[in-house]
Short mmCIF file of C-alpha atoms and ligand atoms in Angstrom, two decimals:
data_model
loop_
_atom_site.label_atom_id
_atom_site.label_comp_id
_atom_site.label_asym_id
_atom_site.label_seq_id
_atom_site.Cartn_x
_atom_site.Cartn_y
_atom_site.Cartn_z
CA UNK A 27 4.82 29.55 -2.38
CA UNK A 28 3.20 26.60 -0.56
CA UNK A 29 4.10 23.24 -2.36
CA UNK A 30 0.72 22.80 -2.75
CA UNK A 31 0.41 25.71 -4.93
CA UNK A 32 3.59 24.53 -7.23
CA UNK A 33 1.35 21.51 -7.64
CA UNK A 34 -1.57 23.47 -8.84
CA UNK A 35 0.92 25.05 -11.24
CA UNK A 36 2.32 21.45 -12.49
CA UNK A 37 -0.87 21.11 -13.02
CA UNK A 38 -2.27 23.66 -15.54
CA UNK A 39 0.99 22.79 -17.86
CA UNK A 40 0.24 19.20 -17.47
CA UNK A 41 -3.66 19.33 -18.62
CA UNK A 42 -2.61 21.16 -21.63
CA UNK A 43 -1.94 17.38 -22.75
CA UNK A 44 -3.62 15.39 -20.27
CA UNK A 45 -1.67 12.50 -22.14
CA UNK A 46 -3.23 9.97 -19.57
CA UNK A 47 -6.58 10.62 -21.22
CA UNK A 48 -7.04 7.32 -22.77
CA UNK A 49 -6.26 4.88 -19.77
CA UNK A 50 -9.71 3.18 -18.39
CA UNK A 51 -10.52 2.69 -14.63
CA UNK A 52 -9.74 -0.91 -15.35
CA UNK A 53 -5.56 -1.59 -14.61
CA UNK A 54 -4.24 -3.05 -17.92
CA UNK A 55 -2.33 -5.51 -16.24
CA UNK A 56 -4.77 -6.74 -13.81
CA UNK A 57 -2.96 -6.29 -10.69
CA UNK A 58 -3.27 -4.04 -7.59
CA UNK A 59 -0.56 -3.39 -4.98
CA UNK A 60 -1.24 -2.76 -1.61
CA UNK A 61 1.96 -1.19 -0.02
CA UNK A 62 3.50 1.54 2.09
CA UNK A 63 3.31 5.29 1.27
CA UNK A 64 7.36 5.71 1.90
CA UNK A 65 8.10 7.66 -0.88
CA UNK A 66 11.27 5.29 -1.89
CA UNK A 67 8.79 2.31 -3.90
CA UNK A 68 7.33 3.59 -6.12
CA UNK A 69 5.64 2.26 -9.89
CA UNK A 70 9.17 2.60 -11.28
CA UNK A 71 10.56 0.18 -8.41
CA UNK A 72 8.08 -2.33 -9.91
CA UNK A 73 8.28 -1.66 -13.40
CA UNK A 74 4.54 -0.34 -13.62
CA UNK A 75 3.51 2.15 -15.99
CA UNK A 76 0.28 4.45 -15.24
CA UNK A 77 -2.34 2.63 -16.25
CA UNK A 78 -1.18 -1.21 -15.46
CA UNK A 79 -2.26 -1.72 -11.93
CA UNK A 80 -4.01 -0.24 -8.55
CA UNK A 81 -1.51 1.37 -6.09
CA UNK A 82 -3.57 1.34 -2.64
CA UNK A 83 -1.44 2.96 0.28
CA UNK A 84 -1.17 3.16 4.10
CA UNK A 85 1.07 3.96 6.70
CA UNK A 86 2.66 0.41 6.85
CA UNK A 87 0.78 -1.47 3.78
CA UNK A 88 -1.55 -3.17 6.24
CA UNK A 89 -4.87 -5.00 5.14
CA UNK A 90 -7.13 -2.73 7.20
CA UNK A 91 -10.76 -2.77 6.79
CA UNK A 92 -10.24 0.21 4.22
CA UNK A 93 -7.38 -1.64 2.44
CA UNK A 94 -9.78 -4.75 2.30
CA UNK A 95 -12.95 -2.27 0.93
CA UNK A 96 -10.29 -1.10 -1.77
CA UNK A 97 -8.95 -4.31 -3.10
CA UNK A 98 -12.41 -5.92 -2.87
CA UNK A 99 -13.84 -2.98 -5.02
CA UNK A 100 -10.47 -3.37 -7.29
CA UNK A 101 -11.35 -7.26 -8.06
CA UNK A 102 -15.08 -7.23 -7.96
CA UNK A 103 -16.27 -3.80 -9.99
CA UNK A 104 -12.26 -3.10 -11.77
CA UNK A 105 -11.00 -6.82 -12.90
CA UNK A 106 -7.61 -6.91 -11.21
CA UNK A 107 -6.82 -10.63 -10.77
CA UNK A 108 -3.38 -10.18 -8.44
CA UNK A 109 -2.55 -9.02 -5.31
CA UNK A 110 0.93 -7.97 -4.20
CA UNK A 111 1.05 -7.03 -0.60
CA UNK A 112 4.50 -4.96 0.12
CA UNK A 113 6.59 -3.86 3.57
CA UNK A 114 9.87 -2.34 3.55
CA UNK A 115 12.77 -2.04 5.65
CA UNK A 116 13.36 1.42 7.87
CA UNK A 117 9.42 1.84 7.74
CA UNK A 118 8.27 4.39 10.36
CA UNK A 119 6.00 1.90 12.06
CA UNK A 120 8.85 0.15 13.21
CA UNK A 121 11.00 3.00 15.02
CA UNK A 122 8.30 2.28 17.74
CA UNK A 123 5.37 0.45 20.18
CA UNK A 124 1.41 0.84 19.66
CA UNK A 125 1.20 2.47 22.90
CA UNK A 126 5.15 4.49 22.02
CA UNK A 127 2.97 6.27 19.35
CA UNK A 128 0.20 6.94 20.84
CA UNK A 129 1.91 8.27 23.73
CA UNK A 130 4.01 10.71 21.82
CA UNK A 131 1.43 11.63 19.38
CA UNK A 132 -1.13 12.45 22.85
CA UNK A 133 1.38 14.41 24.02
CA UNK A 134 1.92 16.61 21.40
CA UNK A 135 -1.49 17.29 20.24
CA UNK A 136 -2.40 17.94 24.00
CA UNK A 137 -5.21 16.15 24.27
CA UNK A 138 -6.43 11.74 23.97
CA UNK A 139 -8.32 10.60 20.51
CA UNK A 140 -10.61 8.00 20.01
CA UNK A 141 -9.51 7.08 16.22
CA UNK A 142 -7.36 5.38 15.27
CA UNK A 143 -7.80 2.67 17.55
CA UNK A 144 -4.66 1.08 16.11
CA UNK A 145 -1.19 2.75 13.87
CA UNK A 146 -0.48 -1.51 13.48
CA UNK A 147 3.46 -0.56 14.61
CA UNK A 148 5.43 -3.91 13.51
CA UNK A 149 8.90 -4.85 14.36
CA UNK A 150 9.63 -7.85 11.88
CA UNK A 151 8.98 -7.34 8.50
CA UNK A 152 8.47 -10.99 7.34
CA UNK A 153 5.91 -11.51 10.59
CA UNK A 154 4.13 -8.35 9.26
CA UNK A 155 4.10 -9.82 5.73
CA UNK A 156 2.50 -12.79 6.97
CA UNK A 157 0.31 -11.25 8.84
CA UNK A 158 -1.26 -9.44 5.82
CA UNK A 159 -1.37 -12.35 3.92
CA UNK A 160 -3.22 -14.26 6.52
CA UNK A 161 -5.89 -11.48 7.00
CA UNK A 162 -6.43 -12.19 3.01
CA UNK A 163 -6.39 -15.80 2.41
CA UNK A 164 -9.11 -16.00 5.33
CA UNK A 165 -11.40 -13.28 3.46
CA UNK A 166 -14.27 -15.09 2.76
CA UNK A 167 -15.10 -12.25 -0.08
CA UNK A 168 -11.37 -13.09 -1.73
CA UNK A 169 -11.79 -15.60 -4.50
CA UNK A 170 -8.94 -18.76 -4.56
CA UNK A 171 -8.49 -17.31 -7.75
CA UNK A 172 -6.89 -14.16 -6.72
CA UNK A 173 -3.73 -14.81 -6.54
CA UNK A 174 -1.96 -12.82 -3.30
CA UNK A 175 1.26 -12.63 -3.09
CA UNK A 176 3.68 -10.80 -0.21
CA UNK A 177 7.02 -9.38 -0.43
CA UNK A 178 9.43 -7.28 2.14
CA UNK A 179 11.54 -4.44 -0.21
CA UNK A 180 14.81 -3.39 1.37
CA UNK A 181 15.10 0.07 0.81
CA UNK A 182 18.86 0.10 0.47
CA UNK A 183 18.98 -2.24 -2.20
CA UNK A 184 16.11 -1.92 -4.31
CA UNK A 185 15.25 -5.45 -4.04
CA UNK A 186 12.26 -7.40 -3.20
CA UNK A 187 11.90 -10.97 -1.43
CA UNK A 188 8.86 -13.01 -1.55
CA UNK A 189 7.72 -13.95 1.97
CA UNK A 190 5.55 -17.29 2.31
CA UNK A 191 2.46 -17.76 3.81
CA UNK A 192 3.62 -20.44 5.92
ZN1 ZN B 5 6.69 2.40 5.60
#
Protein backbone atom coordinates (compact mmCIF):
# COMPACT_ATOMS: atom_id res chain seq x y z
CA UNK A 1 0.00 0.00 0.00
CA UNK A 2 1.18 3.43 -1.22
CA UNK A 3 1.32 5.96 1.77
CA UNK A 4 -0.90 7.86 -0.03
CA UNK A 5 -3.53 5.32 0.17
CA UNK A 6 -2.99 4.86 4.21
CA UNK A 7 -3.83 8.55 4.08
CA UNK A 8 -7.02 8.07 2.27
CA UNK A 9 -7.74 5.45 4.93
CA UNK A 10 -6.84 7.99 7.97
CA UNK A 11 -9.08 9.71 6.34
CA UNK A 12 -12.51 7.98 6.19
CA UNK A 13 -12.02 7.20 10.18
CA UNK A 14 -11.21 10.75 10.71
CA UNK A 15 -14.46 12.35 8.87
CA UNK A 16 -16.57 10.13 10.91
CA UNK A 17 -15.96 13.17 13.44
CA UNK A 18 -14.58 15.79 11.40
CA UNK A 19 -14.01 17.42 14.96
CA UNK A 20 -12.34 20.47 13.14
CA UNK A 21 -15.77 21.34 11.79
CA UNK A 22 -16.30 24.44 13.71
CA UNK A 23 -12.93 26.38 13.09
CA UNK A 24 -13.52 29.49 10.52
CA UNK A 25 -11.06 30.43 7.67
CA UNK A 26 -10.15 33.26 9.95
CA UNK A 27 -6.87 32.02 12.44
CA UNK A 28 -8.15 32.62 16.03
CA UNK A 29 -5.05 34.01 17.04
CA UNK A 30 -4.38 36.30 14.27
CA UNK A 31 -1.08 35.20 13.23
CA UNK A 32 0.44 33.44 10.16
CA UNK A 33 3.84 31.73 9.97
CA UNK A 34 5.77 31.60 7.06
CA UNK A 35 8.47 28.82 7.54
CA UNK A 36 10.23 25.76 6.18
CA UNK A 37 8.47 22.47 5.25
CA UNK A 38 11.28 20.30 7.34
CA UNK A 39 9.12 18.13 8.98
CA UNK A 40 10.94 18.78 12.58
CA UNK A 41 8.75 22.49 13.35
CA UNK A 42 5.85 21.91 13.41
CA UNK A 43 2.38 23.72 15.28
CA UNK A 44 3.39 21.78 18.40
CA UNK A 45 7.04 23.42 18.27
CA UNK A 46 5.11 26.72 18.54
CA UNK A 47 2.43 25.91 20.75
CA UNK A 48 -0.35 26.40 17.97
CA UNK A 49 -3.43 24.56 17.97
CA UNK A 50 -5.46 23.98 14.54
CA UNK A 51 -7.30 26.75 14.13
CA UNK A 52 -4.96 29.68 15.75
CA UNK A 53 -2.83 30.76 12.87
CA UNK A 54 -1.78 30.34 8.94
CA UNK A 55 1.14 27.87 8.38
CA UNK A 56 2.47 28.94 4.75
CA UNK A 57 5.49 26.65 3.63
CA UNK A 58 8.45 26.49 1.20
CA UNK A 59 11.53 24.86 0.65
CA UNK A 60 13.58 27.33 2.87
CA UNK A 61 10.67 29.73 4.34
CA UNK A 62 11.56 32.38 1.79
CA UNK A 63 9.23 35.47 0.99
CA UNK A 64 8.77 34.54 -2.67
CA UNK A 65 6.28 36.19 -4.76
CA UNK A 66 3.86 33.20 -3.78
CA UNK A 67 4.77 33.50 -0.06
CA UNK A 68 4.07 37.36 -0.44
CA UNK A 69 0.45 36.51 -2.49
CA UNK A 70 -0.28 34.17 0.63
CA UNK A 71 0.42 36.39 3.54
CA UNK A 72 -1.07 39.39 1.70
CA UNK A 73 -4.34 37.33 1.13
CA UNK A 74 -3.89 36.09 4.99
CA UNK A 75 -3.93 39.92 6.32
CA UNK A 76 -6.12 41.57 3.78
CA UNK A 77 -9.30 38.97 3.13
CA UNK A 78 -8.40 36.48 6.69
CA UNK A 79 -7.45 39.20 9.61
CA UNK A 80 -4.11 37.82 10.73
CA UNK A 81 -2.28 40.80 12.29
CA UNK A 82 1.42 38.94 12.84
CA UNK A 83 3.93 37.64 10.89
CA UNK A 84 6.59 35.17 12.06
CA UNK A 85 9.09 34.42 9.41
CA UNK A 86 11.15 31.05 10.47
CA UNK A 87 14.69 29.25 9.15
CA UNK A 88 16.25 26.42 10.78
CA UNK A 89 19.49 24.93 11.17
CA UNK A 90 20.55 21.65 8.85
CA UNK A 91 17.95 23.04 6.20
CA UNK A 92 18.52 21.38 2.80
CA UNK A 93 19.08 24.68 1.07
CA UNK A 94 22.16 25.01 2.80
CA UNK A 95 24.03 21.56 1.99
CA UNK A 96 24.62 23.51 -1.34
CA UNK A 97 25.17 26.55 -4.22
CA UNK A 98 22.27 27.96 -6.62
CA UNK A 99 24.12 26.72 -9.49
CA UNK A 100 25.30 23.11 -7.04
CA UNK A 101 21.49 22.40 -7.32
CA UNK A 102 20.75 23.11 -10.38
CA UNK A 103 23.57 21.26 -11.66
CA UNK A 104 22.75 18.06 -9.88
CA UNK A 105 19.12 18.31 -10.27
CA UNK A 106 19.92 18.85 -14.55
CA UNK A 107 21.78 16.02 -14.39
CA UNK A 108 19.55 13.72 -13.07
CA UNK A 109 16.43 14.60 -14.78
CA UNK A 110 18.51 14.57 -18.12
CA UNK A 111 17.50 17.44 -19.50
CA UNK A 112 17.75 21.92 -18.52
CA UNK A 113 14.33 23.66 -17.06
CA UNK A 114 13.29 26.99 -17.30
CA UNK A 115 11.37 27.18 -13.73
CA UNK A 116 12.44 27.69 -11.08
CA UNK A 117 14.62 30.39 -11.91
CA UNK A 118 15.88 30.35 -8.33
CA UNK A 119 15.85 27.22 -5.16
CA UNK A 120 17.16 30.69 -2.91
CA UNK A 121 20.13 28.11 -1.42
CA UNK A 122 21.42 30.18 1.81
CA UNK A 123 24.42 29.49 3.85
CA UNK A 124 23.83 31.74 7.06
CA UNK A 125 20.78 31.46 8.69
CA UNK A 126 20.60 34.90 10.43
CA UNK A 127 21.62 36.63 6.78
CA UNK A 128 18.68 34.57 5.36
CA UNK A 129 16.43 35.77 8.21
CA UNK A 130 17.20 39.18 7.40
CA UNK A 131 16.85 38.86 4.16
CA UNK A 132 13.15 37.84 4.49
CA UNK A 133 12.46 40.41 6.73
CA UNK A 134 13.80 43.04 4.47
CA UNK A 135 11.78 41.79 1.41
CA UNK A 136 8.67 42.52 3.95
CA UNK A 137 9.24 45.70 5.67
CA UNK A 138 9.83 47.20 2.01
CA UNK A 139 6.30 45.73 0.78
CA UNK A 140 4.53 48.62 0.01
CA UNK A 141 1.13 46.35 0.34
CA UNK A 142 2.39 45.36 4.18
CA UNK A 143 0.75 47.70 6.64
CA UNK A 144 3.30 49.23 9.68
CA UNK A 145 0.79 47.62 11.57
CA UNK A 146 1.67 44.13 10.82
CA UNK A 147 3.90 43.30 13.00
CA UNK A 148 6.84 40.84 11.30
CA UNK A 149 8.89 39.23 13.21
CA UNK A 150 12.01 36.62 12.24
CA UNK A 151 13.48 33.84 14.07
CA UNK A 152 16.28 30.98 13.19
CA UNK A 153 15.02 27.41 15.12
CA UNK A 154 17.90 25.06 15.84
CA UNK A 155 16.70 21.81 15.17
CA UNK A 156 18.72 20.09 17.85
CA UNK A 157 17.45 22.03 20.54
CA UNK A 158 14.03 22.95 19.94
CA UNK A 159 14.69 26.51 20.46
CA UNK A 160 14.05 29.61 18.64
CA UNK A 161 16.13 33.03 18.50
CA UNK A 162 14.75 36.21 17.31
CA UNK A 163 16.95 37.69 14.56
CA UNK A 164 16.81 41.66 14.10
CA UNK A 165 16.18 43.52 11.25
CA UNK A 166 19.20 45.47 11.57
ZN1 LIG B 1 14.54 23.69 5.63
Amino acid sequence: MSVIDEVLEANEIYARTHELRALTPRPQRKLAVLTCMDTRLSKRTLGLQDGDAHIIRNAGGIVTDDAVRSLIVSHYLLGTEEFMIINHTDCGLMHATEQDLRTRIQNRAGTAAVAPAFFYAFQNIDENVRHQLQKLHSHPWIPKEVAVRGFFYDDSSGHLREIKDF
